Coordinates of C-alpha atoms and ligand atoms in Angstrom, one line a residue:
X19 CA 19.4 -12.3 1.4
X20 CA 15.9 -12.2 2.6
X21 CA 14.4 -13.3 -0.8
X22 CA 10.2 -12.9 -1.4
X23 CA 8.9 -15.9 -2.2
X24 CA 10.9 -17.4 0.5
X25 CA 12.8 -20.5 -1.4
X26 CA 13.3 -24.1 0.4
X27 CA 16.7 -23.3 1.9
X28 CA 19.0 -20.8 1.5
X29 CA 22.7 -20.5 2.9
X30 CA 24.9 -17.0 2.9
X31 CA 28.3 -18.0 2.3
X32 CA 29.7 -14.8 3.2
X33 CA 33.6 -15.7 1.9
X34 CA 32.3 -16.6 -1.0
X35 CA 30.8 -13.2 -2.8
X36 CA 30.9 -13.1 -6.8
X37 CA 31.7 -9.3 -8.1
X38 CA 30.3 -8.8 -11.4
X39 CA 32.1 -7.0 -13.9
X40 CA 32.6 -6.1 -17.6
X41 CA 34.4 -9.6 -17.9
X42 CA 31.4 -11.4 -16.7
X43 CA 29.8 -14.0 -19.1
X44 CA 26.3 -15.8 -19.5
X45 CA 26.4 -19.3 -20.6
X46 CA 23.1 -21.5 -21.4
X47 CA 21.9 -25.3 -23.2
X48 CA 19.6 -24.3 -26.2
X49 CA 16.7 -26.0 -24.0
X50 CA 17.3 -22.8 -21.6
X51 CA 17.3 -20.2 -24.1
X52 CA 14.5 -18.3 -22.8
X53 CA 15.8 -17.9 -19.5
X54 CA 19.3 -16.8 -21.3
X55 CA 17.8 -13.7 -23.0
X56 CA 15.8 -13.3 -20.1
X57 CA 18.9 -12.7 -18.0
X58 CA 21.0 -11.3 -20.3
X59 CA 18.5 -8.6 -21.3
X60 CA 17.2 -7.9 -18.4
X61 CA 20.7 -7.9 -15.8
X62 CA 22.6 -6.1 -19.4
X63 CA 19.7 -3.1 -19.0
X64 CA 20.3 -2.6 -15.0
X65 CA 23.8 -3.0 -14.4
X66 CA 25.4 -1.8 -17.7
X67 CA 27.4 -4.7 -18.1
X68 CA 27.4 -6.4 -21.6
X69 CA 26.8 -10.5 -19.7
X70 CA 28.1 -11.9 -23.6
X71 CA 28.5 -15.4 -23.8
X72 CA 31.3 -17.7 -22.4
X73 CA 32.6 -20.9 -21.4
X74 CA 30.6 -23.8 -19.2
X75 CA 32.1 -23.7 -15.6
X76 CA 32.4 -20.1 -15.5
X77 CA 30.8 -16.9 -14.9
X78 CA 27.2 -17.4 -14.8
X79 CA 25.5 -20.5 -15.8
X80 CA 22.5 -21.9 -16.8
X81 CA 22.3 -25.8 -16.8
X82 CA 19.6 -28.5 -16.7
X83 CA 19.6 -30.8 -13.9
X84 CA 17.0 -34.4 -15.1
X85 CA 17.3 -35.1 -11.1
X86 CA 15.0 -31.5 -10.4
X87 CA 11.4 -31.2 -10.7
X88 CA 10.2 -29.2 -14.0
X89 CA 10.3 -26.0 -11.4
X90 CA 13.1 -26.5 -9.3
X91 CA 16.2 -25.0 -9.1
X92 CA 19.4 -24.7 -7.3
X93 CA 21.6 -21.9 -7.3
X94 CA 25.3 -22.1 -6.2
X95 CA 27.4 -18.5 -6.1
X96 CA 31.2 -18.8 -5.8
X97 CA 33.6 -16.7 -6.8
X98 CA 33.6 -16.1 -10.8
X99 CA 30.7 -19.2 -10.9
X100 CA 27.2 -18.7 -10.4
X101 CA 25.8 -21.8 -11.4
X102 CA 22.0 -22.2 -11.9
X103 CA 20.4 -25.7 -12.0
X104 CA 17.0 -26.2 -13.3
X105 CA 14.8 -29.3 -13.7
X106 CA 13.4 -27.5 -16.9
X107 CA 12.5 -24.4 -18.7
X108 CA 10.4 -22.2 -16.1
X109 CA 12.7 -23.8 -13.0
X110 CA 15.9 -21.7 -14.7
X111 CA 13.3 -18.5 -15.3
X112 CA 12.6 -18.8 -11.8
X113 CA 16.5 -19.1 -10.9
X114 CA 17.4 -15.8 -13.0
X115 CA 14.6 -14.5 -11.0
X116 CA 15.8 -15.0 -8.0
X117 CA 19.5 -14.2 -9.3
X118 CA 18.0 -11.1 -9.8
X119 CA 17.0 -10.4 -6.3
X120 CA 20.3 -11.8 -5.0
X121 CA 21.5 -8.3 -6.9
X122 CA 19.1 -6.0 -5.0
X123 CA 16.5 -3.2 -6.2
X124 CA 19.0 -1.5 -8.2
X125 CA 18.5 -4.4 -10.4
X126 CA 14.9 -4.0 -11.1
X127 CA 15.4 -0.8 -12.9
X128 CA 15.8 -0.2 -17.0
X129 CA 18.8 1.6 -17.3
X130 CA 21.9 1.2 -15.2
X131 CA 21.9 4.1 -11.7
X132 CA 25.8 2.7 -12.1
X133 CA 27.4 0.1 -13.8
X134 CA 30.4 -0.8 -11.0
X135 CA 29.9 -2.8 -7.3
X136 CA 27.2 -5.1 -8.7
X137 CA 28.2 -8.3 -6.3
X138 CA 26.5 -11.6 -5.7
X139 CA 26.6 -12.7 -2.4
X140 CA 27.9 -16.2 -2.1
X141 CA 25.2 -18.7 -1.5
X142 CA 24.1 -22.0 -1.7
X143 CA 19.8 -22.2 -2.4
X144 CA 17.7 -24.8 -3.6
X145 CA 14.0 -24.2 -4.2
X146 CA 10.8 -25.5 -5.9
X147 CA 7.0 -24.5 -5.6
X148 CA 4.9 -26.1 -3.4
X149 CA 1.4 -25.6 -6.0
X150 CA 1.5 -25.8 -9.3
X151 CA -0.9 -23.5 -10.5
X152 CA 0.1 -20.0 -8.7
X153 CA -2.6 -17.6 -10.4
X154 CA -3.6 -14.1 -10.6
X155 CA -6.8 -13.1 -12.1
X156 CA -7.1 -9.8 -13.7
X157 CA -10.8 -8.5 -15.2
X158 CA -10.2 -6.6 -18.0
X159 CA -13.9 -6.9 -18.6
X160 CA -15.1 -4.4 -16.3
X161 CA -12.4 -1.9 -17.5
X162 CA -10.4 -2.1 -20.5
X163 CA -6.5 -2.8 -19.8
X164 CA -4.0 -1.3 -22.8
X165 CA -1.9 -4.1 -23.8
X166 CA 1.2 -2.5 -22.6
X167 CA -0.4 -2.3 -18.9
X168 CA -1.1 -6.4 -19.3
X169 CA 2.5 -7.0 -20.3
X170 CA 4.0 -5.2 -17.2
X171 CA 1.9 -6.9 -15.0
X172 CA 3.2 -9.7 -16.3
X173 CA 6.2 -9.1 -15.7
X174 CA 5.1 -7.9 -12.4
X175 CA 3.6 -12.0 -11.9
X176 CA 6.7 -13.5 -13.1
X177 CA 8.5 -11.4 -10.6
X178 CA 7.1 -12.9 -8.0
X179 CA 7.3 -16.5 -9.7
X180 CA 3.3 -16.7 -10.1
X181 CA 2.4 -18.7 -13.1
X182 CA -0.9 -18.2 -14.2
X183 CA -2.2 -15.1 -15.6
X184 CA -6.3 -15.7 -15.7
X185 CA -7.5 -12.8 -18.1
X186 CA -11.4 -12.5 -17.6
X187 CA -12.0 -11.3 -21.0
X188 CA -15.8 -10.7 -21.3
X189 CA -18.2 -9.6 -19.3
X190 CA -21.5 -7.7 -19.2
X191 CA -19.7 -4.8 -19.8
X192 CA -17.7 -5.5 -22.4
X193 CA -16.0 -7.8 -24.7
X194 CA -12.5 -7.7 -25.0
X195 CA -11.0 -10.4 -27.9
X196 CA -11.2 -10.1 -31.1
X197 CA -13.0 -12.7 -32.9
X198 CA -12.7 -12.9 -36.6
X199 CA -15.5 -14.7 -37.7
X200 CA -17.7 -12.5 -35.2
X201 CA -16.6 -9.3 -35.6
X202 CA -19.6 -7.5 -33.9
X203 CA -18.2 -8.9 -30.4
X204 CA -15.5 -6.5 -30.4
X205 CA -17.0 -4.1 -32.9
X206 CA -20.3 -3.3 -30.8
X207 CA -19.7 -5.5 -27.3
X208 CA -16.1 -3.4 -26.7
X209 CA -17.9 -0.2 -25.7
X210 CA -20.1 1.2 -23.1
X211 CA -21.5 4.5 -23.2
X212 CA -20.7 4.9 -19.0
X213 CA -19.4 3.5 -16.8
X214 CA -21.0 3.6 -12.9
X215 CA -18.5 5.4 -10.3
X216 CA -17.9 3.4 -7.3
X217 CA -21.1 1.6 -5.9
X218 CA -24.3 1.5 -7.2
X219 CA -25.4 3.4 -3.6
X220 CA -23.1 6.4 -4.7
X221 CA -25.0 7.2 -7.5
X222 CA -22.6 8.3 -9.5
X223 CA -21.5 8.4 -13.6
X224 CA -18.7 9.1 -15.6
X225 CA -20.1 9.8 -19.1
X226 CA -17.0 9.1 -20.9
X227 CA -17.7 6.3 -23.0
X228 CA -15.0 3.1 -22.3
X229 CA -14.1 0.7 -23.9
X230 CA -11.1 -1.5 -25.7
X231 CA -10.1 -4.8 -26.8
X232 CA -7.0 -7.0 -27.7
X233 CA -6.6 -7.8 -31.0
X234 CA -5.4 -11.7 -32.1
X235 CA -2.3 -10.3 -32.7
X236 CA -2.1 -8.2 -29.2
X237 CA -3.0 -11.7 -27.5
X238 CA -0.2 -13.8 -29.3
X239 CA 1.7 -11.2 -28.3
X240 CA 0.8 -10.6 -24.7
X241 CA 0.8 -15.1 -24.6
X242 CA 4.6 -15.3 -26.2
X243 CA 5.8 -12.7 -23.5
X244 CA 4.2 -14.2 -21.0
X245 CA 5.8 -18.3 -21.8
X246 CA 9.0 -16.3 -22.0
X247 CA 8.4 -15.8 -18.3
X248 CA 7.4 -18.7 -17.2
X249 CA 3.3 -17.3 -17.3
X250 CA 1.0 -19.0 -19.1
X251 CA -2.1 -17.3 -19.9
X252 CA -5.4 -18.9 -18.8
X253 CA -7.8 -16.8 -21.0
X254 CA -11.7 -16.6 -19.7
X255 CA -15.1 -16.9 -21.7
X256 CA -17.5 -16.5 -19.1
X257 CA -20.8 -18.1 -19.8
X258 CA -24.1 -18.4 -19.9
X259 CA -24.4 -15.6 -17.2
X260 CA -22.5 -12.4 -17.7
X261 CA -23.0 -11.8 -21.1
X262 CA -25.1 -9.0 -22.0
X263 CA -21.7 -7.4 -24.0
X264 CA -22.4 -10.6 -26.3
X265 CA -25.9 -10.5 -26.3
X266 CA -25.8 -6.4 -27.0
X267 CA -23.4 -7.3 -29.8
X268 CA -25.8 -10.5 -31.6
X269 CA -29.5 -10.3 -30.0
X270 CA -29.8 -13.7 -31.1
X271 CA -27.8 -15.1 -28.4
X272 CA -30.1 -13.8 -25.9
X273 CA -33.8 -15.1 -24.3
X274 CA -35.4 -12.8 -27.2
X275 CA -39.1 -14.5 -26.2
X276 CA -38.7 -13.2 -23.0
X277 CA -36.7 -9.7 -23.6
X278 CA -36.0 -7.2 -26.8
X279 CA -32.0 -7.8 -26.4
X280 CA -32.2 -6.1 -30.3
X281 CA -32.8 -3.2 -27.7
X282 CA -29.8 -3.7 -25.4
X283 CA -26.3 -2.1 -25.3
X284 CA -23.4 -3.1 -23.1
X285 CA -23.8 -2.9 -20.3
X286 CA -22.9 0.4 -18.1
X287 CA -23.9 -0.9 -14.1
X288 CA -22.1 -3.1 -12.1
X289 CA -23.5 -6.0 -10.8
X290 CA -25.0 -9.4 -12.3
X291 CA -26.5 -8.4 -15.4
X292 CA -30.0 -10.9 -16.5
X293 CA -29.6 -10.9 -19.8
X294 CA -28.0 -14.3 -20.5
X295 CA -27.4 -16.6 -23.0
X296 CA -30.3 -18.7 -24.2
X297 CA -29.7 -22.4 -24.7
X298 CA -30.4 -23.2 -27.7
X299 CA -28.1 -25.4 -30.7
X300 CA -27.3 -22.3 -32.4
X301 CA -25.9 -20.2 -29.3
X302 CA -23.7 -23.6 -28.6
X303 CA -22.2 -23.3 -32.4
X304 CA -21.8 -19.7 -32.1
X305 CA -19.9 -20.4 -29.0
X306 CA -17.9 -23.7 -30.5
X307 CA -16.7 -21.0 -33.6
X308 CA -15.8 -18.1 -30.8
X309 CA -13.8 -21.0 -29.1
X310 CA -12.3 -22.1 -32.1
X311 CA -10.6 -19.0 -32.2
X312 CA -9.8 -18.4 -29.0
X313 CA -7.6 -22.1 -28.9
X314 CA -5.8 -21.3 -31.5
X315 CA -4.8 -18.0 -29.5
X316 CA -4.1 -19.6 -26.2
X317 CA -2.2 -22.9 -25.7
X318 CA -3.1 -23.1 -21.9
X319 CA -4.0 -27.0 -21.2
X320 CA -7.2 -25.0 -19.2
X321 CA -10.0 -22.8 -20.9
X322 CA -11.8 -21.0 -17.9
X323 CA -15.7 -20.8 -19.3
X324 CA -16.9 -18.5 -16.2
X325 CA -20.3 -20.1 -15.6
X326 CA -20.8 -18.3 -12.1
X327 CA -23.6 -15.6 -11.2
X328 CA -26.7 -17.0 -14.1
X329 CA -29.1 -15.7 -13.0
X330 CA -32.0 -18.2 -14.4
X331 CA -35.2 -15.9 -14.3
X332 CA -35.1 -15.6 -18.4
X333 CA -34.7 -19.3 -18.9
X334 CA -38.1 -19.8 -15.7
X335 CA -39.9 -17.2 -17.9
X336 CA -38.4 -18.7 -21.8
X337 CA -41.1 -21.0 -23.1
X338 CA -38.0 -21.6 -25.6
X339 CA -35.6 -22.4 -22.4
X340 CA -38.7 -24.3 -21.1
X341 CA -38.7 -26.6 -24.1
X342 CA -35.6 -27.0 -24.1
X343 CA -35.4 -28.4 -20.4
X344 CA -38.2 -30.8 -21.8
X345 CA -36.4 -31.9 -25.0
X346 CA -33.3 -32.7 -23.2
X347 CA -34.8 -34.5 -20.3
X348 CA -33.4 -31.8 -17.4
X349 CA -34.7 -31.6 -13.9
X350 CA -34.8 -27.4 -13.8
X351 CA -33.1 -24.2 -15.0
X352 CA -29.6 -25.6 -13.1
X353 CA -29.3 -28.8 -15.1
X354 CA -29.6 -27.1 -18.3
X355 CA -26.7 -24.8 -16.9
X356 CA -24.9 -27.7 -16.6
X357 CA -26.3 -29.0 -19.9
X358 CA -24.1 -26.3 -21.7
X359 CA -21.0 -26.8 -19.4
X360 CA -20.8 -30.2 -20.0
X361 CA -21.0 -30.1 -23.7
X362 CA -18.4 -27.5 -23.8
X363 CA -16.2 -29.6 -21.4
X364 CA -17.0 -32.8 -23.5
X365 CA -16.3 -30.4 -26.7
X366 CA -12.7 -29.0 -25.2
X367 CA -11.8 -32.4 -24.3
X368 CA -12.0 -33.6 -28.1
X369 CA -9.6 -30.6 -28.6
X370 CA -6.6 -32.2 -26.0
X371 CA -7.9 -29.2 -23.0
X372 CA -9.5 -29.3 -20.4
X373 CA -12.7 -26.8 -18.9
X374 CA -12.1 -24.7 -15.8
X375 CA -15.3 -22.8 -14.4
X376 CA -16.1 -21.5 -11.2
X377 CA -17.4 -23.1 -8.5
X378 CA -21.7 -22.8 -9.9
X379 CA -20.7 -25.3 -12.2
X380 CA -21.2 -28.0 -9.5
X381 CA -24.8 -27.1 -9.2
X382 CA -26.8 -29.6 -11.9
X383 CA -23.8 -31.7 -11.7
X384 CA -20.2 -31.1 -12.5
X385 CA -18.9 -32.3 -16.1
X386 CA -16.7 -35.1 -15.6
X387 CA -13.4 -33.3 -16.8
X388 CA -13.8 -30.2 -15.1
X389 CA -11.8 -28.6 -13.0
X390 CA -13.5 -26.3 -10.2
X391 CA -11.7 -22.4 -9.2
X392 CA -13.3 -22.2 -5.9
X393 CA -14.2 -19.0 -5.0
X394 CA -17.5 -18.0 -2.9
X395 CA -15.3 -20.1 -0.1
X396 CA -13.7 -23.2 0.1
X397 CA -16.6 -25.6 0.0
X398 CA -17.2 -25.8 -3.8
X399 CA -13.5 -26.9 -3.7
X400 CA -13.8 -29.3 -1.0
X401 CA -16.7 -31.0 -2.5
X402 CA -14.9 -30.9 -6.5
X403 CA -11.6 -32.5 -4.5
X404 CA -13.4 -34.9 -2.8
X405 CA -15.2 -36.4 -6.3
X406 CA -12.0 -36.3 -7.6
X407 CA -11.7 -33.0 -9.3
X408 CA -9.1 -30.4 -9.7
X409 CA -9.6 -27.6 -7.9
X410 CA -8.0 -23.7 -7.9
X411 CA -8.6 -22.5 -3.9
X412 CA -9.7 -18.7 -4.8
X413 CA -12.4 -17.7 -2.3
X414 CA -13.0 -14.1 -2.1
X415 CA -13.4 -14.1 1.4
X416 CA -9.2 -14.0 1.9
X417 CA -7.7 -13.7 -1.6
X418 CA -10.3 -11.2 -3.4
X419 CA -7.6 -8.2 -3.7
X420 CA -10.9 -5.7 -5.3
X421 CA -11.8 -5.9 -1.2
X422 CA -10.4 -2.9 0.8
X423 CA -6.9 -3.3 2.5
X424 CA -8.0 -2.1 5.9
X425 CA -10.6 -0.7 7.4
X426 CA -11.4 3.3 7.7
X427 CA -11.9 6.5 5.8
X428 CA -9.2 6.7 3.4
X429 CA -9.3 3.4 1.5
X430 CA -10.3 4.2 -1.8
X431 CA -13.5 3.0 -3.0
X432 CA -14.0 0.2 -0.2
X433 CA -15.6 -2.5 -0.9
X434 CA -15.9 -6.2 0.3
X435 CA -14.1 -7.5 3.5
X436 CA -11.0 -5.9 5.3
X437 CA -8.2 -7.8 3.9
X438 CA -4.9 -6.7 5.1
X439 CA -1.9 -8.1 3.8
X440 CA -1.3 -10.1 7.4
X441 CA -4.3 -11.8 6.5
X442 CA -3.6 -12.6 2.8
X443 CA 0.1 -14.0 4.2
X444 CA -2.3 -16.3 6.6
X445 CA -4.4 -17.8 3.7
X446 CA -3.9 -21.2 3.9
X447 CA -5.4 -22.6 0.5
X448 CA -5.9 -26.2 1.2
X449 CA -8.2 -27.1 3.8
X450 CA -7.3 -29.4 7.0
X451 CA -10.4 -31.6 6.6
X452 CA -9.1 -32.8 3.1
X453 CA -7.9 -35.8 3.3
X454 CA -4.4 -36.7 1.3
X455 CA -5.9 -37.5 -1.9
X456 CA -8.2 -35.4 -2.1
X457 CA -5.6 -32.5 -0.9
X458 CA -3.5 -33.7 -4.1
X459 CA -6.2 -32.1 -6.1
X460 CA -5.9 -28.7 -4.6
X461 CA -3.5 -28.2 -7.8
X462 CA -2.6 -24.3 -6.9
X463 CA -4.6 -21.3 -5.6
X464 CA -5.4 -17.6 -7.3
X465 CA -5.9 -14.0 -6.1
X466 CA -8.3 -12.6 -8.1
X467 CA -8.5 -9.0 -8.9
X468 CA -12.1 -7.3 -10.7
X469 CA -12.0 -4.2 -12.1
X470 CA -15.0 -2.4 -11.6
X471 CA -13.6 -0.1 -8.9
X472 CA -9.7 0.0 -10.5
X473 CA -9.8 1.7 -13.8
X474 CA -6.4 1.9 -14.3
X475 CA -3.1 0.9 -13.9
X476 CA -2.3 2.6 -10.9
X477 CA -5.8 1.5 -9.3
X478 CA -4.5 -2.2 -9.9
X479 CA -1.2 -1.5 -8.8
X480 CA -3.0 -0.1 -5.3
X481 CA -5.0 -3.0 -4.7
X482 CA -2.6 -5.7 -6.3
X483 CA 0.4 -4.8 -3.7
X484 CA 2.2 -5.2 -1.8
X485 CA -0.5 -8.5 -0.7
X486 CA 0.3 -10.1 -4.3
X487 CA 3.7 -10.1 -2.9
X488 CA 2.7 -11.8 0.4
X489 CA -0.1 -14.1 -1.7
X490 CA 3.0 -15.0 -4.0
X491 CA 4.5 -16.9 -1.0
X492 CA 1.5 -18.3 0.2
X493 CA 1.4 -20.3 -3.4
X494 CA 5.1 -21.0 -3.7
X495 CA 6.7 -21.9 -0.2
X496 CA 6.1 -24.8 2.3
X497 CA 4.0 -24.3 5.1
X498 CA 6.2 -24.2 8.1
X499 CA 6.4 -27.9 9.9
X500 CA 5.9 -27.1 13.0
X501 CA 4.0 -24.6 14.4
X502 CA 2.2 -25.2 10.5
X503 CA 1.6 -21.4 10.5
X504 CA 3.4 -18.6 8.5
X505 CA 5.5 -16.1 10.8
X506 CA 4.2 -12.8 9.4
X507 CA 6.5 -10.3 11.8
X508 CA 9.4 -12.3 9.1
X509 CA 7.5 -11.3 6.4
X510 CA 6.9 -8.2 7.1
X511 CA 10.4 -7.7 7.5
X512 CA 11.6 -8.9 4.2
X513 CA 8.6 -6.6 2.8
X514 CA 10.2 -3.4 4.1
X515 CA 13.3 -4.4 1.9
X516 CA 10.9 -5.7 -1.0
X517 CA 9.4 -1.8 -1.2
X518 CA 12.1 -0.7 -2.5
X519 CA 11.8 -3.0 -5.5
X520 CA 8.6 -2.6 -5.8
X521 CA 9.6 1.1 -5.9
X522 CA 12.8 0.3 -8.4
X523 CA 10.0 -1.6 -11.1
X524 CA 7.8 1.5 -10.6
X525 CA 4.7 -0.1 -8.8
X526 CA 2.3 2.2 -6.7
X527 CA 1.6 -0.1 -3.8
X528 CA -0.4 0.6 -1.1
X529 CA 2.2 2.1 1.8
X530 CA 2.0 0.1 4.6
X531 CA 0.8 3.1 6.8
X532 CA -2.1 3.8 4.3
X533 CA -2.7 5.5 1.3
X534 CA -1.0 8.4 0.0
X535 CA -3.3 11.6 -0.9
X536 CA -3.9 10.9 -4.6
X537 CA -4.3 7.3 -4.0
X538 CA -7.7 8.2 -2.1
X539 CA -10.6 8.4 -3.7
X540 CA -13.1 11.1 -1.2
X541 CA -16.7 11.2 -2.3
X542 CA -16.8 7.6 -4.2
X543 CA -19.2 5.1 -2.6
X544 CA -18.1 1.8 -1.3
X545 CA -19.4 -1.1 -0.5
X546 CA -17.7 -2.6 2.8
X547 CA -19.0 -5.5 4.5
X548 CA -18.8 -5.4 8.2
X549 CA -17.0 -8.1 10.6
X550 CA -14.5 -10.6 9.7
X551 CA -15.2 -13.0 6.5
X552 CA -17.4 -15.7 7.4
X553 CA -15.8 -19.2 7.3
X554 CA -16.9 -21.2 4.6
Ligands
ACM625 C1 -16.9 -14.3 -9.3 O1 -16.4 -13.6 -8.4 N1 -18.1 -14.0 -9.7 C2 -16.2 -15.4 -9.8

C-alpha cells in the first residue's frame, strides 16, 4: 500500500479487496459532511462512478468514533464495506485522503482515464498525527500568487495531511490583503516597478512591474476551501521590520524624522529593507484597525505578526523613537520591539487569539502569550519551550525549501544550504535536550518556502517537491522506536511510487536525478552557502 505519510499501522488483507462499481454508495453523520463532499466530489471526478448516498454498514462509510483523537482515524476495507472511523472532522478528511491513495494515482486526476477495475485493497489501518501543527509557509510577499495557484496548493497540503497553511502576506515588497479602511495598502503597497533577478551579486532586473493582491472576498474564499480540507490558514502581518510596502503606501507609518518615506516606493531589492515602522500610538491604531480586518477574515486561533529581521538603525537615529524609549521606560531599541509585540499580543488576547512571531520576538523579552516559530535554528525554540512557550520548530538550516536541492551547476537559482530531500526526511524537529515538558510545547513544525527566487507556480512547485512530501512525514508519523531514526532507502521507495501522483495532480517536482532543461535557470545568480548547515 506503501502510503506517504506513513500511517501508525497498516495491514494488507489480500482476500479481502473491495471492487468499486456503479453500485457503490457514500454514506456520512451531518458532523462529517465536509469530508462526504470531499470524497464524493473528488473519487465521482476520477473514477467516473456516481458514489450517491446509501445505507450505514455498507459501501463506503464515514462514521465518528468519541474513543479517537480529533485527528485519528481507522480505516477497515472488506468486501462491499469500507468503513472510515474518525475522532472528528479533519480525522475523516484525513481518512478520505488516504482512501484516496489506497486507489492509486489514477485517482488523483479530474476526469476519469477509465471508469472500470477501481479496487480497494482490503486493509485494516489506524493512524493519527504525531504534531499538531504540520505547516507550510508560502511568501506571497516577495511574488504575487493568483488565487487559483493558492487554492491548488492547498489542495496540494491537504494531500499530504499538512494542516497549516502560513500565508506571509506583506513584505517590503509588497502588500497583498485588502484592507478596507486602508485602501492605499493594496492600492499603492501591491506594486513594484521591478523586481531583482536572482541575487543581488547577479545584477540583474526584470522591468516588468509586479504586483497583486487577494481581495476579502478572495481570502474567505481561499480560508473556506482550505477548512474544507482540513487546512487552516495562519495568515501573517509581519511587523515592525519588513514594511517598507506599508510605509510606501502611508509615509506616516515610517521614521519620517529620520528618512523622506513620502519619497519611497515598494520596494524592488531583495534583502531586509530599513525602512520600518516607527513606534508611535498612531502606527499601533493603524495596525489594531488593519488587524481588525484581518480577524474577521481569518478564524485561525494564531495571528503570525512577523517581527524578525528589524533592523533598529532608524529608531538609534529617531529622536521620536528615542523619546519614545524614554516615555515608556525601555532599556534600548529591542525593548521597544518588544514594546509593540507585547501590546499586540496583549491586544489579540482580548480578541480570544493568540500572537505567533518568529523567533526575534524573544529579544527584549517575549510577551507572555506568545508563541515562538523557530527558525534561524532550534535555539529560539528551545529557550520559548523551556519558559513555557509554544513553539513551531522551522529553522532554515533543514526545512527552508527556497535553499537549493543539491549542490552543482544546474539547480536553479541556488541559494542557501544544500538540502536534499534525504536530509529534509532526517529533520528531526524536537530537540533531544528538551526535557518532557518542555518537548510538549514543540506543538508542530513548518517548512517554509520565500519567494523571492520562485516567481511562479511551477518555481514553487520545483522547490516545494518532492521534499514537502518527505517533510509531510516528518510532521505526521512517529519517530521509529528503536533505532529513533527514519529509514530513508523505505522512503525513497515509497517516493518512486508517489511520483506518479505527484505526476497524476500535475506537480512539476524536482526529478530525483535533477532538473529537467526548462526547470534550470543558466545565467541567474545564486547565493549558496558552502559546507553543511551549522548546528544551532
Ligand atoms: C525569516 O526567514 N526571516 C523568518
Amino acid at each position: 500500500m506503501d502510503l506517504i505519510p506513513a500511517p501508525s499501522s497498516a495491514v494488507r488483507r489480500p482476500d479481502e479487496d473491495f471492487p468499486l462499481d456503479a453500485t457503490t454508495t457514500l454514506t456520512a453523520p451531518p458532523g462529517l459532511a465536509d469530508a462526504e463532499r470531499w470524497l464524493r466530489g473528488t473519487l465521482s471526478a476520477a473514477t467516473g462512478l456516481p458514489l450517491g448516498p446509501g445505507r450505514p454498514g455498507t459501501g463506503i462509510e464515514l462514521v465518528l468514533d468519541g474513543a479517537l483523537a480529533a485527528e485519528a482515524y481507522r480505516i477497515t476495507v472488506r468486501p462491499g464495506h469500507a468503513l472510515l472511523a474518525a475522532g472528528g472532522p479533519a480525522g475523516a478528511l484525513w481518512a478520505a485522503q488516504t482512501l484516496r491513495q489506497l486507489l492509486g494515482p489514477d485517482a488523483y486526476r479530474r476526469s476519469p482515464l477509465r471508469r472500470e477495475g477501481w479496487v480497494l485493497p482490503g486493509a485494516d489501518i489506524a493512524d493519527a498525527p504525531r504534531f499538531g501543527w504540520r505547516g507550510a509557509l508560502l511568501d506571497v510577499a516577495r511574488h504575487f500568487l493568483p488565487k487559483s495557484d493558492v487554492l491548488r496548493f492547498v489542495d496540494l497540503l491537504a494531500a499530504h495531511k499538512l494542516n497549516v497553511l502560513h500565508l506571509h502576506l506583506t513584505d517590503d515588497q509588497g502588500w497583498r490583503v485588502e484592507i478596507k479602511r486602508y485602501p492605499g495598502l493594496t492600492g499603492r503597497g501591491a506594486w513594484r516597478e521591478r523586481s531583482m533577478v536572482g541575487y543581488r551579486s547577479g545584477q540583474r532586473r526584470d522591468d516588468r512591474p509586479h504586483g497583486g493582491y487577494y481581495t476579502q472576498d478572495d481570502l474567505r474564499e481561499i480560508v473556506a476551501y482550505a477548512a474544507a480540507r482540513g487546512v487552516t490558514v495562519v495568515p501573517e502581518i509581519d511587523l515592525p521590520g519588513h514594511t517598507q510596502a506599508a510605509v510606501a503606501a502611508y509615509p506616516e507609518l515610517g521614521n519620517t524624522d529620520v528618512v523622506d518615506t513620502a519619497a519611497l516606493g515598494v520596494w524592488t531589492d531583495w534583502g531586509v529593507s530599513p525602512h520600518v515602522l516607527n513606534a508611535s500610538e498612531e502606527t499601533l491604531r493603524f495596525f489594531e484597525g488593519v488587524l481588525e480586518e484581518v480577524l474577521e477574515l481569518f478564524p485561525s486561533e494564531f495571528i503570525h505578526l512577523g517581527g524578525d529581521e528589524c533592523p533598529k538603525e532608524q529608531w538609534k537615529d529617531s529622536a521620536a523613537a528615542q523619546a519614545r524609549i524614554h516615555e515608556l521606560g525601555l532599556a534600548n531599541e529591542d525593548e521597544l520591539q518588544s514594546h509593540l509585540i507585547r501590546h499586540f499580543d496583549r491586544w489579540l488576547a482580548e480578541r480570544g487569539r493568540r500572537l505567533i512571531g518568529w523567533d526575534e520576538i524573544l529579544e527584549g523579552g517575549l510577551a507572555p502569550g506568545a508563541a515562538v516559530s523557530s527558525w534561524r535554528g532550534f535555539g529560539g525554540g528551545v529557550a520559548a519551550a523551556e519558559a513555557g512557550h509554544d513553539v513551531v520548530m522551522c529553522p532554515e538550516q533543514h526545512v527552508y525549501l527556497d535553499h537549493r536541492q543539491a549542490d552543482g551547476p544546474d539547480e536553479p537559482v541556488p541559494v542557501g544550504f544544500v538540502r536534499t530531500l534525504e536530509d529534509v526526511y532526517r529533520f528531526e524537529p524536537v530537540p533531544a535536550q528538551l526535557d518532557a515538558a518542555a518537548a510538549r510545547h514543540v506543538i508542530g513544525t513548518q517548512a517554509n518556502l520565500w519567494s523571492e527566487f520562485a516567481d511562479s507556480a511551477r518555481d514553487v512547485d520545483y522547490r516545494a517537491f518532492p521534499r514537502l512530501v518527505a517533510f509531510a512525514e516528518v510532521a505526521w508519523s512517529e519517530l521509529p522506536a528503536e533505532p529513533a531514526e527514519r529509514d530513508y532507502p523505505d522512503f525513497e521507495r515509497r517516493l518512486r511510487g508517489h511520483l506518479e501522483v505527484l505526476d497524476a495532480l500535475g506537480v512539476e517536482y524536482r526529478p530525483m536525478g535533477g532538473p529537467r532543461p526548462w526547470q534550470r535557470r543558466p545565467g541567474v545568480a545564486g547565493r549558496p552557502i558552502e559546507g553543511p548547515p551549522p548546528v544551532r
